[in-house]
mmCIF file of C-alpha atoms and ligand atoms in Angstrom:
data_model
loop_
_atom_site.group_PDB
_atom_site.id
_atom_site.type_symbol
_atom_site.label_atom_id
_atom_site.label_comp_id
_atom_site.label_asym_id
_atom_site.label_seq_id
_atom_site.Cartn_x
_atom_site.Cartn_y
_atom_site.Cartn_z
ATOM 1 C CA MET A 1 -31.070 -17.743 2.544
ATOM 2 C CA GLY A 2 -29.972 -17.386 6.194
ATOM 3 C CA MET A 3 -31.280 -20.889 6.896
ATOM 4 C CA ILE A 4 -29.461 -22.386 3.943
ATOM 5 C CA PHE A 5 -26.306 -20.649 4.986
ATOM 6 C CA ARG A 6 -26.563 -21.949 8.531
ATOM 7 C CA LYS A 7 -27.077 -25.449 7.135
ATOM 8 C CA ILE A 8 -23.981 -25.097 5.029
ATOM 9 C CA VAL A 9 -22.073 -23.851 8.032
ATOM 10 C CA SER A 10 -23.174 -26.744 10.224
ATOM 11 C CA ARG A 11 -22.381 -29.221 7.430
ATOM 12 C CA TRP A 12 -18.987 -27.560 7.241
ATOM 13 C CA ASP A 13 -18.572 -28.119 10.979
ATOM 14 C CA GLU A 14 -19.421 -31.814 10.641
ATOM 15 C CA LEU A 15 -16.998 -32.211 7.779
ATOM 16 C CA TRP A 16 -14.422 -30.324 9.766
ATOM 17 C CA GLU A 17 -14.841 -32.752 12.661
ATOM 18 C CA ASP A 18 -14.621 -35.690 10.234
ATOM 19 C CA SER A 19 -11.559 -34.236 8.610
ATOM 20 C CA LYS A 20 -9.701 -34.428 11.881
ATOM 21 C CA LYS A 21 -10.238 -38.192 11.854
ATOM 22 C CA THR A 22 -10.025 -39.088 8.204
ATOM 23 C CA CYS A 23 -7.968 -38.109 5.231
ATOM 24 C CA VAL A 24 -9.379 -37.339 1.826
ATOM 25 C CA TRP A 25 -12.819 -35.942 1.170
ATOM 26 C CA SER A 26 -14.302 -33.156 -0.836
ATOM 27 C CA PHE A 27 -16.775 -30.450 0.047
ATOM 28 C CA TYR A 28 -18.313 -28.748 -2.939
ATOM 29 C CA ASN A 29 -15.298 -27.748 -5.014
ATOM 30 C CA ILE A 30 -12.791 -27.867 -2.224
ATOM 31 C CA LYS A 31 -10.653 -30.960 -2.191
ATOM 32 C CA ILE A 32 -9.520 -31.650 1.322
ATOM 33 C CA LYS A 33 -6.156 -33.339 1.299
ATOM 34 C CA GLU A 34 -5.696 -33.811 5.006
ATOM 35 C CA ALA A 35 -6.198 -32.253 8.379
ATOM 36 C CA ARG A 36 -2.858 -31.521 9.963
ATOM 37 C CA ASN A 37 -2.731 -30.744 13.688
ATOM 38 C CA GLY A 38 -6.366 -29.661 13.598
ATOM 39 C CA ILE A 39 -5.927 -27.369 10.587
ATOM 40 C CA MET A 40 -7.728 -28.155 7.371
ATOM 41 C CA VAL A 41 -5.395 -28.443 4.394
ATOM 42 C CA SER A 42 -6.993 -28.373 0.967
ATOM 43 C CA SER A 43 -5.715 -28.171 -2.576
ATOM 44 C CA PHE A 44 -5.514 -24.618 -3.858
ATOM 45 C CA GLY A 45 -4.837 -25.796 -7.392
ATOM 46 C CA VAL A 46 -1.819 -26.343 -9.589
ATOM 47 C CA THR A 47 0.326 -23.463 -10.885
ATOM 48 C CA SER A 48 1.121 -22.973 -14.581
ATOM 49 C CA LYS A 49 4.483 -24.624 -13.810
ATOM 50 C CA GLY A 50 2.668 -27.705 -12.515
ATOM 51 C CA VAL A 51 3.300 -27.057 -8.828
ATOM 52 C CA GLU A 52 0.651 -28.214 -6.345
ATOM 53 C CA THR A 53 -0.423 -25.488 -3.917
ATOM 54 C CA SER A 54 -2.306 -25.721 -0.634
ATOM 55 C CA LEU A 55 -4.812 -23.708 1.324
ATOM 56 C CA TYR A 56 -4.596 -23.883 5.130
ATOM 57 C CA THR A 57 -7.846 -23.055 6.889
ATOM 58 C CA LEU A 58 -7.657 -21.894 10.487
ATOM 59 C CA LYS A 59 -10.833 -21.674 12.502
ATOM 60 C CA ASN A 60 -11.605 -20.392 15.988
ATOM 61 C CA GLN A 61 -14.426 -21.088 18.480
ATOM 62 C CA ASN A 62 -16.286 -17.917 17.477
ATOM 63 C CA GLY A 63 -16.893 -18.994 13.884
ATOM 64 C CA MET A 64 -14.045 -16.962 12.418
ATOM 65 C CA VAL A 65 -11.939 -18.428 9.642
ATOM 66 C CA ALA A 66 -8.593 -17.341 8.198
ATOM 67 C CA ALA A 67 -7.290 -19.185 5.142
ATOM 68 C CA VAL A 68 -3.737 -18.826 3.863
ATOM 69 C CA SER A 69 -1.842 -20.328 0.951
ATOM 70 C CA ASP A 70 1.740 -21.433 0.479
ATOM 71 C CA PHE A 71 1.562 -19.763 -2.929
ATOM 72 C CA GLY A 72 2.918 -16.329 -2.048
ATOM 73 C CA ALA A 73 2.259 -16.812 1.695
ATOM 74 C CA THR A 74 -1.029 -15.200 0.741
ATOM 75 C CA LEU A 75 -3.913 -14.344 3.058
ATOM 76 C CA VAL A 76 -6.837 -15.695 1.018
ATOM 77 C CA GLN A 77 -9.881 -15.441 3.301
ATOM 78 C CA ILE A 78 -10.940 -13.811 6.539
ATOM 79 C CA GLN A 79 -14.460 -14.935 7.366
ATOM 80 C CA VAL A 80 -16.262 -13.068 10.133
ATOM 81 C CA PRO A 81 -19.845 -13.670 11.324
ATOM 82 C CA ASP A 82 -21.691 -10.347 11.031
ATOM 83 C CA LYS A 83 -24.379 -8.798 13.287
ATOM 84 C CA ASP A 84 -27.004 -11.172 11.794
ATOM 85 C CA GLY A 85 -24.777 -14.233 12.125
ATOM 86 C CA LYS A 86 -24.140 -14.291 8.389
ATOM 87 C CA VAL A 87 -20.522 -15.098 7.604
ATOM 88 C CA GLN A 88 -18.747 -12.433 5.535
ATOM 89 C CA ASP A 89 -15.429 -12.921 3.782
ATOM 90 C CA VAL A 90 -13.969 -9.461 4.306
ATOM 91 C CA VAL A 91 -10.928 -9.643 1.993
ATOM 92 C CA LEU A 92 -10.794 -9.446 -1.789
ATOM 93 C CA GLY A 93 -9.197 -12.374 -3.575
ATOM 94 C CA TYR A 94 -9.586 -15.274 -5.951
ATOM 95 C CA ASP A 95 -10.954 -18.819 -5.766
ATOM 96 C CA ASP A 96 -7.698 -20.609 -6.438
ATOM 97 C CA VAL A 97 -4.048 -20.267 -7.301
ATOM 98 C CA LYS A 98 -4.758 -19.486 -10.965
ATOM 99 C CA GLY A 99 -6.345 -16.191 -9.928
ATOM 100 C CA TYR A 100 -3.388 -15.275 -7.735
ATOM 101 C CA GLU A 101 -0.899 -16.194 -10.495
ATOM 102 C CA ALA A 102 -2.715 -13.965 -12.983
ATOM 103 C CA GLY A 103 -3.560 -11.134 -10.561
ATOM 104 C CA THR A 104 -1.442 -7.987 -10.467
ATOM 105 C CA LEU A 105 -3.121 -6.146 -7.596
ATOM 106 C CA TYR A 106 -1.373 -7.923 -4.673
ATOM 107 C CA PHE A 107 -4.599 -9.296 -3.125
ATOM 108 C CA GLY A 108 -3.641 -10.703 0.308
ATOM 109 C CA ALA A 109 0.003 -10.658 -0.739
ATOM 110 C CA THR A 110 3.105 -10.923 1.373
ATOM 111 C CA VAL A 111 5.209 -8.136 -0.100
ATOM 112 C CA GLY A 112 9.032 -7.927 0.128
ATOM 113 C CA ARG A 113 11.948 -7.533 0.309
ATOM 114 C CA VAL A 114 10.942 -3.919 0.516
ATOM 115 C CA ALA A 115 7.274 -3.031 0.333
ATOM 116 C CA ASN A 116 6.274 0.314 -1.195
ATOM 117 C CA ARG A 117 8.675 2.491 -3.182
ATOM 118 C CA ILE A 118 12.403 3.088 -3.440
ATOM 119 C CA GLY A 119 13.115 6.258 -5.423
ATOM 120 C CA LYS A 120 15.008 5.789 -8.717
ATOM 121 C CA ALA A 121 15.135 2.045 -7.933
ATOM 122 C CA SER A 122 18.586 2.174 -6.431
ATOM 123 C CA PHE A 123 20.241 2.625 -3.073
ATOM 124 C CA GLU A 124 23.646 2.701 -1.470
ATOM 125 C CA LEU A 125 24.685 0.494 1.403
ATOM 126 C CA ASN A 126 28.193 0.245 2.879
ATOM 127 C CA GLY A 127 29.546 2.322 -0.030
ATOM 128 C CA LYS A 128 28.122 0.036 -2.711
ATOM 129 C CA THR A 129 25.281 0.960 -5.085
ATOM 130 C CA TYR A 130 22.533 -1.578 -5.659
ATOM 131 C CA GLN A 131 20.300 -1.383 -8.720
ATOM 132 C CA LEU A 132 16.696 -2.578 -8.462
ATOM 133 C CA THR A 133 14.002 -2.893 -11.108
ATOM 134 C CA GLN A 134 12.115 0.231 -12.185
ATOM 135 C CA ASN A 135 8.563 -1.102 -12.218
ATOM 136 C CA ASP A 136 6.710 2.049 -11.111
ATOM 137 C CA ASN A 137 7.818 5.059 -13.165
ATOM 138 C CA GLN A 138 11.574 5.236 -12.460
ATOM 139 C CA ASN A 139 11.100 3.686 -9.048
ATOM 140 C CA SER A 140 10.953 0.242 -7.509
ATOM 141 C CA LEU A 141 7.625 -0.851 -6.009
ATOM 142 C CA HIS A 142 6.952 -3.898 -3.802
ATOM 143 C CA GLY A 143 10.242 -5.665 -4.684
ATOM 144 C CA GLY A 144 10.357 -4.543 -8.323
ATOM 145 C CA ARG A 145 10.344 -7.980 -9.923
ATOM 146 C CA ASP A 146 10.014 -11.684 -9.172
ATOM 147 C CA TYR A 147 7.542 -10.724 -6.466
ATOM 148 C CA TYR A 148 7.370 -12.772 -3.281
ATOM 149 C CA ASN A 149 3.627 -13.198 -3.809
ATOM 150 C CA TYR A 150 4.216 -15.274 -6.975
ATOM 151 C CA ARG A 151 6.638 -17.698 -5.298
ATOM 152 C CA MET A 152 6.068 -20.990 -3.548
ATOM 153 C CA TRP A 153 6.841 -20.710 0.143
ATOM 154 C CA GLU A 154 7.785 -23.751 2.231
ATOM 155 C CA THR A 155 5.248 -24.660 4.878
ATOM 156 C CA GLU A 156 7.490 -24.955 7.900
ATOM 157 C CA GLU A 157 5.034 -25.367 10.748
ATOM 158 C CA VAL A 158 1.333 -26.074 11.071
ATOM 159 C CA ASP A 159 -0.463 -26.066 14.396
ATOM 160 C CA ASP A 160 -4.096 -25.757 15.403
ATOM 161 C CA ASN A 161 -4.061 -21.962 15.324
ATOM 162 C CA HIS A 162 -1.099 -21.019 13.129
ATOM 163 C CA VAL A 163 0.861 -21.682 9.957
ATOM 164 C CA THR A 164 4.457 -20.621 9.304
ATOM 165 C CA PHE A 165 5.713 -20.126 5.753
ATOM 166 C CA LEU A 166 9.411 -19.885 4.897
ATOM 167 C CA LEU A 167 11.132 -18.298 1.910
ATOM 168 C CA HIS A 168 14.862 -18.583 1.174
ATOM 169 C CA SER A 169 15.739 -15.317 -0.508
ATOM 170 C CA GLU A 170 19.237 -15.405 -1.936
ATOM 171 C CA ASP A 171 21.971 -12.829 -2.184
ATOM 172 C CA GLY A 172 21.104 -10.672 -5.199
ATOM 173 C CA ASP A 173 17.411 -11.602 -5.138
ATOM 174 C CA GLN A 174 15.488 -8.686 -6.774
ATOM 175 C CA GLY A 175 18.838 -6.825 -6.621
ATOM 176 C CA TYR A 176 19.118 -6.825 -2.813
ATOM 177 C CA PRO A 177 22.268 -8.043 -1.015
ATOM 178 C CA GLY A 178 22.544 -10.990 1.376
ATOM 179 C CA ASN A 179 20.959 -14.388 1.810
ATOM 180 C CA VAL A 180 17.996 -14.234 4.133
ATOM 181 C CA ASP A 181 15.435 -16.756 5.339
ATOM 182 C CA ILE A 182 12.100 -15.025 5.806
ATOM 183 C CA ARG A 183 9.412 -16.529 7.987
ATOM 184 C CA VAL A 184 5.793 -15.356 8.011
ATOM 185 C CA THR A 185 3.454 -16.815 10.629
ATOM 186 C CA TYR A 186 -0.298 -16.375 10.412
ATOM 187 C CA THR A 187 -2.173 -17.003 13.683
ATOM 188 C CA LEU A 188 -5.918 -16.905 14.257
ATOM 189 C CA THR A 189 -6.587 -16.320 17.961
ATOM 190 C CA GLU A 190 -9.667 -16.891 20.114
ATOM 191 C CA GLU A 191 -9.751 -13.071 20.483
ATOM 192 C CA ASN A 192 -10.665 -12.869 16.761
ATOM 193 C CA GLU A 193 -7.249 -11.621 15.733
ATOM 194 C CA VAL A 194 -5.391 -12.479 12.554
ATOM 195 C CA LYS A 195 -1.776 -11.966 13.609
ATOM 196 C CA ILE A 196 0.958 -11.731 11.004
ATOM 197 C CA HIS A 197 4.448 -12.183 12.410
ATOM 198 C CA TYR A 198 7.564 -11.704 10.265
ATOM 199 C CA VAL A 199 11.030 -12.879 11.325
ATOM 200 C CA ALA A 200 14.232 -12.742 9.288
ATOM 201 C CA VAL A 201 17.969 -12.729 10.040
ATOM 202 C CA PRO A 202 20.042 -11.676 7.009
ATOM 203 C CA GLU A 203 23.563 -13.042 6.478
ATOM 204 C CA GLU A 204 24.717 -9.646 5.165
ATOM 205 C CA ASP A 205 23.571 -6.080 5.707
ATOM 206 C CA THR A 206 20.433 -5.586 3.633
ATOM 207 C CA LEU A 207 17.031 -3.892 3.509
ATOM 208 C CA LEU A 208 13.852 -5.510 4.828
ATOM 209 C CA ASN A 209 10.353 -4.044 4.910
ATOM 210 C CA LEU A 210 7.653 -6.672 4.639
ATOM 211 C CA THR A 211 3.957 -5.999 4.576
ATOM 212 C CA ASN A 212 0.646 -7.682 3.935
ATOM 213 C CA HIS A 213 -1.397 -6.195 1.118
ATOM 214 C CA SER A 214 -4.894 -7.444 2.038
ATOM 215 C CA TYR A 215 -7.794 -5.461 0.601
ATOM 216 C CA PHE A 216 -10.548 -5.131 3.216
ATOM 217 C CA ASN A 217 -14.243 -4.625 2.600
ATOM 218 C CA LEU A 218 -16.089 -5.122 5.890
ATOM 219 C CA SER A 219 -19.445 -5.392 4.128
ATOM 220 C CA GLY A 220 -18.024 -8.481 2.430
ATOM 221 C CA ASN A 221 -15.855 -8.824 -0.659
ATOM 222 C CA GLY A 222 -17.928 -8.213 -3.758
ATOM 223 C CA SER A 223 -20.390 -5.929 -1.946
ATOM 224 C CA GLY A 224 -19.287 -2.816 -3.833
ATOM 225 C CA THR A 225 -17.638 0.419 -2.764
ATOM 226 C CA VAL A 226 -16.130 1.022 0.684
ATOM 227 C CA LEU A 227 -16.611 4.791 0.471
ATOM 228 C CA ASP A 228 -19.365 4.685 3.118
ATOM 229 C CA GLN A 229 -17.297 2.529 5.505
ATOM 230 C CA GLU A 230 -15.563 4.429 8.290
ATOM 231 C CA VAL A 231 -11.857 4.559 8.991
ATOM 232 C CA MET A 232 -9.759 5.887 11.830
ATOM 233 C CA ILE A 233 -5.964 6.298 11.758
ATOM 234 C CA CYS A 234 -4.037 7.213 14.910
ATOM 235 C CA ALA A 235 -1.688 9.614 13.161
ATOM 236 C CA ASP A 236 -1.136 13.353 13.561
ATOM 237 C CA ALA A 237 0.827 13.552 10.294
ATOM 238 C CA TYR A 238 1.491 11.928 6.936
ATOM 239 C CA THR A 239 4.488 11.925 4.611
ATOM 240 C CA ARG A 240 3.984 14.261 1.673
ATOM 241 C CA ALA A 241 4.821 12.607 -1.641
ATOM 242 C CA ASP A 242 5.520 13.749 -5.199
ATOM 243 C CA ALA A 243 3.626 12.818 -8.371
ATOM 244 C CA GLU A 244 5.375 9.407 -8.399
ATOM 245 C CA SER A 245 4.403 8.770 -4.746
ATOM 246 C CA ILE A 246 7.977 9.209 -3.507
ATOM 247 C CA PRO A 247 8.055 11.069 -0.171
ATOM 248 C CA THR A 248 9.482 14.567 -0.398
ATOM 249 C CA GLY A 249 10.780 14.186 3.166
ATOM 250 C CA GLU A 250 8.194 16.577 4.585
ATOM 251 C CA ILE A 251 6.064 15.438 7.521
ATOM 252 C CA VAL A 252 2.733 17.243 7.150
ATOM 253 C CA PRO A 253 0.247 17.607 10.030
ATOM 254 C CA VAL A 254 -3.158 16.140 9.133
ATOM 255 C CA GLU A 255 -4.983 18.842 11.111
ATOM 256 C CA GLY A 256 -7.462 20.689 8.901
ATOM 257 C CA THR A 257 -6.796 18.449 5.858
ATOM 258 C CA PRO A 258 -8.697 15.522 4.253
ATOM 259 C CA MET A 259 -5.847 13.313 5.561
ATOM 260 C CA ASP A 260 -7.162 13.724 9.121
ATOM 261 C CA PHE A 261 -8.592 10.338 10.189
ATOM 262 C CA ARG A 262 -8.059 10.837 13.936
ATOM 263 C CA GLN A 263 -11.815 10.484 14.398
ATOM 264 C CA MET A 264 -13.754 7.761 12.567
ATOM 265 C CA LYS A 265 -15.105 9.128 9.287
ATOM 266 C CA PRO A 266 -16.416 7.629 6.046
ATOM 267 C CA ILE A 267 -13.556 6.962 3.606
ATOM 268 C CA GLY A 268 -15.496 8.813 0.921
ATOM 269 C CA LYS A 269 -16.202 11.923 2.997
ATOM 270 C CA GLU A 270 -13.335 14.003 1.587
ATOM 271 C CA ILE A 271 -11.744 11.664 -0.961
ATOM 272 C CA GLU A 272 -12.700 13.986 -3.838
ATOM 273 C CA ALA A 273 -11.537 17.152 -2.044
ATOM 274 C CA ASP A 274 -9.374 19.646 -3.886
ATOM 275 C CA TYR A 275 -6.156 18.687 -2.095
ATOM 276 C CA GLU A 276 -2.736 18.026 -3.614
ATOM 277 C CA ALA A 277 -2.161 14.605 -2.025
ATOM 278 C CA LEU A 278 -5.548 13.307 -3.195
ATOM 279 C CA HIS A 279 -4.996 14.571 -6.735
ATOM 280 C CA LEU A 280 -1.561 12.957 -6.931
ATOM 281 C CA GLY A 281 -2.663 9.671 -5.364
ATOM 282 C CA GLY A 282 -5.976 9.421 -7.231
ATOM 283 C CA GLY A 283 -7.534 9.059 -3.772
ATOM 284 C CA TYR A 284 -5.856 7.833 -0.588
ATOM 285 C CA ASP A 285 -2.540 6.087 -1.268
ATOM 286 C CA HIS A 286 -0.233 7.582 1.338
ATOM 287 C CA ASN A 287 1.909 6.783 4.310
ATOM 288 C CA TRP A 288 0.659 7.970 7.705
ATOM 289 C CA VAL A 289 3.143 8.717 10.485
ATOM 290 C CA LEU A 290 1.643 6.567 13.211
ATOM 291 C CA ASN A 291 1.513 8.047 16.697
ATOM 292 C CA GLY A 292 3.435 6.299 19.466
ATOM 293 C CA ILE A 293 5.944 3.473 19.441
ATOM 294 C CA GLY A 294 5.814 -0.229 20.249
ATOM 295 C CA THR A 295 2.788 -2.382 19.599
ATOM 296 C CA ARG A 296 -0.292 -0.170 19.630
ATOM 297 C CA LYS A 297 -3.637 0.306 17.945
ATOM 298 C CA VAL A 298 -2.994 2.336 14.808
ATOM 299 C CA ALA A 299 -6.209 2.158 12.800
ATOM 300 C CA ALA A 300 -9.786 0.925 12.646
ATOM 301 C CA MET A 301 -12.448 0.352 10.007
ATOM 302 C CA HIS A 302 -16.196 -0.165 10.405
ATOM 303 C CA SER A 303 -19.119 -1.223 8.236
ATOM 304 C CA GLU A 304 -22.575 -0.105 9.328
ATOM 305 C CA ALA A 305 -24.157 -2.670 6.989
ATOM 306 C CA THR A 306 -22.633 -5.726 8.688
ATOM 307 C CA GLY A 307 -21.714 -4.209 12.057
ATOM 308 C CA ILE A 308 -18.165 -5.521 11.596
ATOM 309 C CA THR A 309 -15.310 -3.458 13.029
ATOM 310 C CA MET A 310 -11.645 -4.160 12.430
ATOM 311 C CA GLU A 311 -8.753 -2.778 14.462
ATOM 312 C CA VAL A 312 -5.164 -2.712 13.218
ATOM 313 C CA TYR A 313 -2.227 -3.112 15.606
ATOM 314 C CA THR A 314 1.441 -2.889 14.697
ATOM 315 C CA ASP A 315 4.915 -2.153 16.053
ATOM 316 C CA LEU A 316 5.943 -0.369 12.830
ATOM 317 C CA PRO A 317 6.180 3.422 12.413
ATOM 318 C CA GLY A 318 4.103 3.840 9.225
ATOM 319 C CA MET A 319 1.016 2.645 7.410
ATOM 320 C CA GLN A 320 -0.185 3.091 3.837
ATOM 321 C CA LEU A 321 -3.920 3.548 3.531
ATOM 322 C CA TYR A 322 -4.635 2.629 -0.086
ATOM 323 C CA THR A 323 -8.231 2.873 -1.243
ATOM 324 C CA GLY A 324 -8.012 0.563 -4.248
ATOM 325 C CA ASN A 325 -7.756 3.487 -6.673
ATOM 326 C CA PHE A 326 -6.199 1.296 -9.367
ATOM 327 C CA ILE A 327 -8.711 -1.578 -9.368
ATOM 328 C CA VAL A 328 -10.326 -1.859 -12.794
ATOM 329 C CA ARG A 329 -13.053 -4.469 -13.143
ATOM 330 C CA GLU A 330 -11.277 -7.427 -11.575
ATOM 331 C CA THR A 331 -13.119 -10.749 -11.346
ATOM 332 C CA GLY A 332 -12.569 -12.321 -7.965
ATOM 333 C CA LYS A 333 -14.003 -14.909 -5.583
ATOM 334 C CA ASN A 334 -17.174 -16.621 -6.771
ATOM 335 C CA GLY A 335 -17.340 -14.359 -9.829
ATOM 336 C CA ALA A 336 -17.498 -11.172 -7.710
ATOM 337 C CA ILE A 337 -16.601 -8.048 -9.665
ATOM 338 C CA TYR A 338 -14.215 -5.656 -7.913
ATOM 339 C CA GLU A 339 -13.965 -2.051 -9.086
ATOM 340 C CA LYS A 340 -12.138 1.107 -8.036
ATOM 341 C CA ARG A 341 -12.495 1.771 -4.278
ATOM 342 C CA HIS A 342 -14.190 -1.520 -3.495
ATOM 343 C CA ALA A 343 -11.673 -2.082 -0.675
ATOM 344 C CA ALA A 344 -9.062 -0.457 1.517
ATOM 345 C CA CYS A 345 -5.558 -1.677 2.376
ATOM 346 C CA PHE A 346 -3.803 -0.993 5.676
ATOM 347 C CA GLU A 347 -0.179 -1.724 4.762
ATOM 348 C CA THR A 348 1.998 -1.362 7.841
ATOM 349 C CA GLN A 349 5.576 -0.458 6.989
ATOM 350 C CA TYR A 350 8.739 1.587 7.374
ATOM 351 C CA PHE A 351 8.093 4.825 5.498
ATOM 352 C CA PRO A 352 8.421 4.601 1.703
ATOM 353 C CA ASP A 353 11.889 5.480 0.391
ATOM 354 C CA ALA A 354 13.230 5.441 3.969
ATOM 355 C CA VAL A 355 16.617 4.280 2.658
ATOM 356 C CA HIS A 356 17.087 7.743 1.093
ATOM 357 C CA LYS A 357 15.853 9.794 4.037
ATOM 358 C CA ASP A 358 18.054 10.099 7.115
ATOM 359 C CA HIS A 359 15.153 11.182 9.314
ATOM 360 C CA PHE A 360 12.999 8.124 8.386
ATOM 361 C CA GLN A 361 13.509 4.980 10.483
ATOM 362 C CA GLY A 362 14.703 1.675 8.911
ATOM 363 C CA PRO A 363 14.800 -0.373 6.721
ATOM 364 C CA VAL A 364 18.473 -1.410 6.953
ATOM 365 C CA VAL A 365 18.932 -4.683 8.826
ATOM 366 C CA ARG A 366 22.521 -5.582 9.669
ATOM 367 C CA ALA A 367 24.069 -9.037 9.208
ATOM 368 C CA GLY A 368 22.963 -11.325 12.028
ATOM 369 C CA GLU A 369 20.392 -8.839 13.367
ATOM 370 C CA THR A 370 16.818 -10.024 13.766
ATOM 371 C CA TYR A 371 14.065 -8.301 11.808
ATOM 372 C CA ASP A 372 10.962 -9.107 13.858
ATOM 373 C CA THR A 373 7.630 -7.369 13.431
ATOM 374 C CA THR A 374 3.960 -8.157 13.966
ATOM 375 C CA THR A 375 0.781 -6.668 12.523
ATOM 376 C CA THR A 376 -2.616 -7.758 13.817
ATOM 377 C CA TYR A 377 -6.077 -7.321 12.315
ATOM 378 C CA LYS A 378 -8.691 -7.775 15.052
ATOM 379 C CA PHE A 379 -12.436 -8.164 14.427
ATOM 380 C CA PHE A 380 -15.541 -7.287 16.470
ATOM 381 C CA VAL A 381 -19.262 -7.181 15.799
HETATM 382 C C1 GLA B 401 0.406 0.077 -2.886
HETATM 383 C C2 GLA B 401 0.820 1.300 -3.575
HETATM 384 C C3 GLA B 401 -0.209 1.688 -4.579
HETATM 385 C C4 GLA B 401 -0.460 0.557 -5.538
HETATM 386 C C5 GLA B 401 -0.831 -0.665 -4.783
HETATM 387 C C6 GLA B 401 -0.971 -1.865 -5.686
HETATM 388 O O1 GLA B 401 -0.614 0.298 -2.030
HETATM 389 O O2 GLA B 401 1.065 2.386 -2.699
HETATM 390 O O3 GLA B 401 0.201 2.832 -5.265
HETATM 391 O O4 GLA B 401 0.695 0.300 -6.283
HETATM 392 O O5 GLA B 401 0.141 -0.942 -3.822
HETATM 393 O O6 GLA B 401 -1.812 -1.656 -6.760
#
């Protein structure tokens, strides 16, 4: 099996080299349209509205691959060679755009304008009340409607290690005020980092809180539960939430609770503990108050089976660790079956419902101000 895999990989390398010189060829089911500035561009299928979508495959010298699509500015693959040299795709997802159009779990999604929840799906800004869509109990979740991850993004820039997608979000989009152009740049570095950089300058005061909703399984997508994989979160506290996952405003120390991830521990170690937050969230689905400010390491994950470790870096104050509690038998890449807790998400963010809590930072961005934030997932073996 290892041999065959290596053969496939070296064939891939040859085709990759060819693709830089030529134009159209196909490799198994992947139709390569072109190689632009060293990046492989392939068809990702046609949407139900007849729109052609593309997959951009970035590759580094260490055998890592990150593939992203203009459909939803979605992170589709992160391939990492494991301790035995076998390449593992460590994010859940689908084979083509049809899967992403039908999927409701936000696999690899770029989420906006405001990721996570806004209580009662409304907010006040400059004396005016804005009504959003109630798509999660009475609250708004991940934009509420017409989600960014179901839209076609313009491909603005393609270079040998990055792709920039652009979305024009208009005044009133999802109920939010102000036109805003949102740019998301995915970069794969030679340091084995997948960097996600968001930049937006709204024309009017508005709210912005973008995140990436990738589901990580460092033993490879489709390998089953992540409960035995270890996680660390550099946070002394988390935001307590009610039964609808809206923060109560309390900042609760993690010390002595199952929410304490300051030392690496298996995700499953205390997930079934008799603890209010875990009952209400059906497992981990909470915002941690990340220690420190500025760009810093905020979390890590490790699989003993593959030897793969991931570190998470961000400049944002919060992060949702979500343990895939709501996945119910989802068919993904190559027919893989994903079930409850087969992955974990590390959604960096302003705290949920921050617009209603004076002591939570963000997410108001004033007209002409630059919203600029970066989250990095870095891999080691
Ligand atoms: C976020 C939320 C979860 C859930 C997932 C998507 O992580 O916090 O409650 O909605 O998105 O299924």
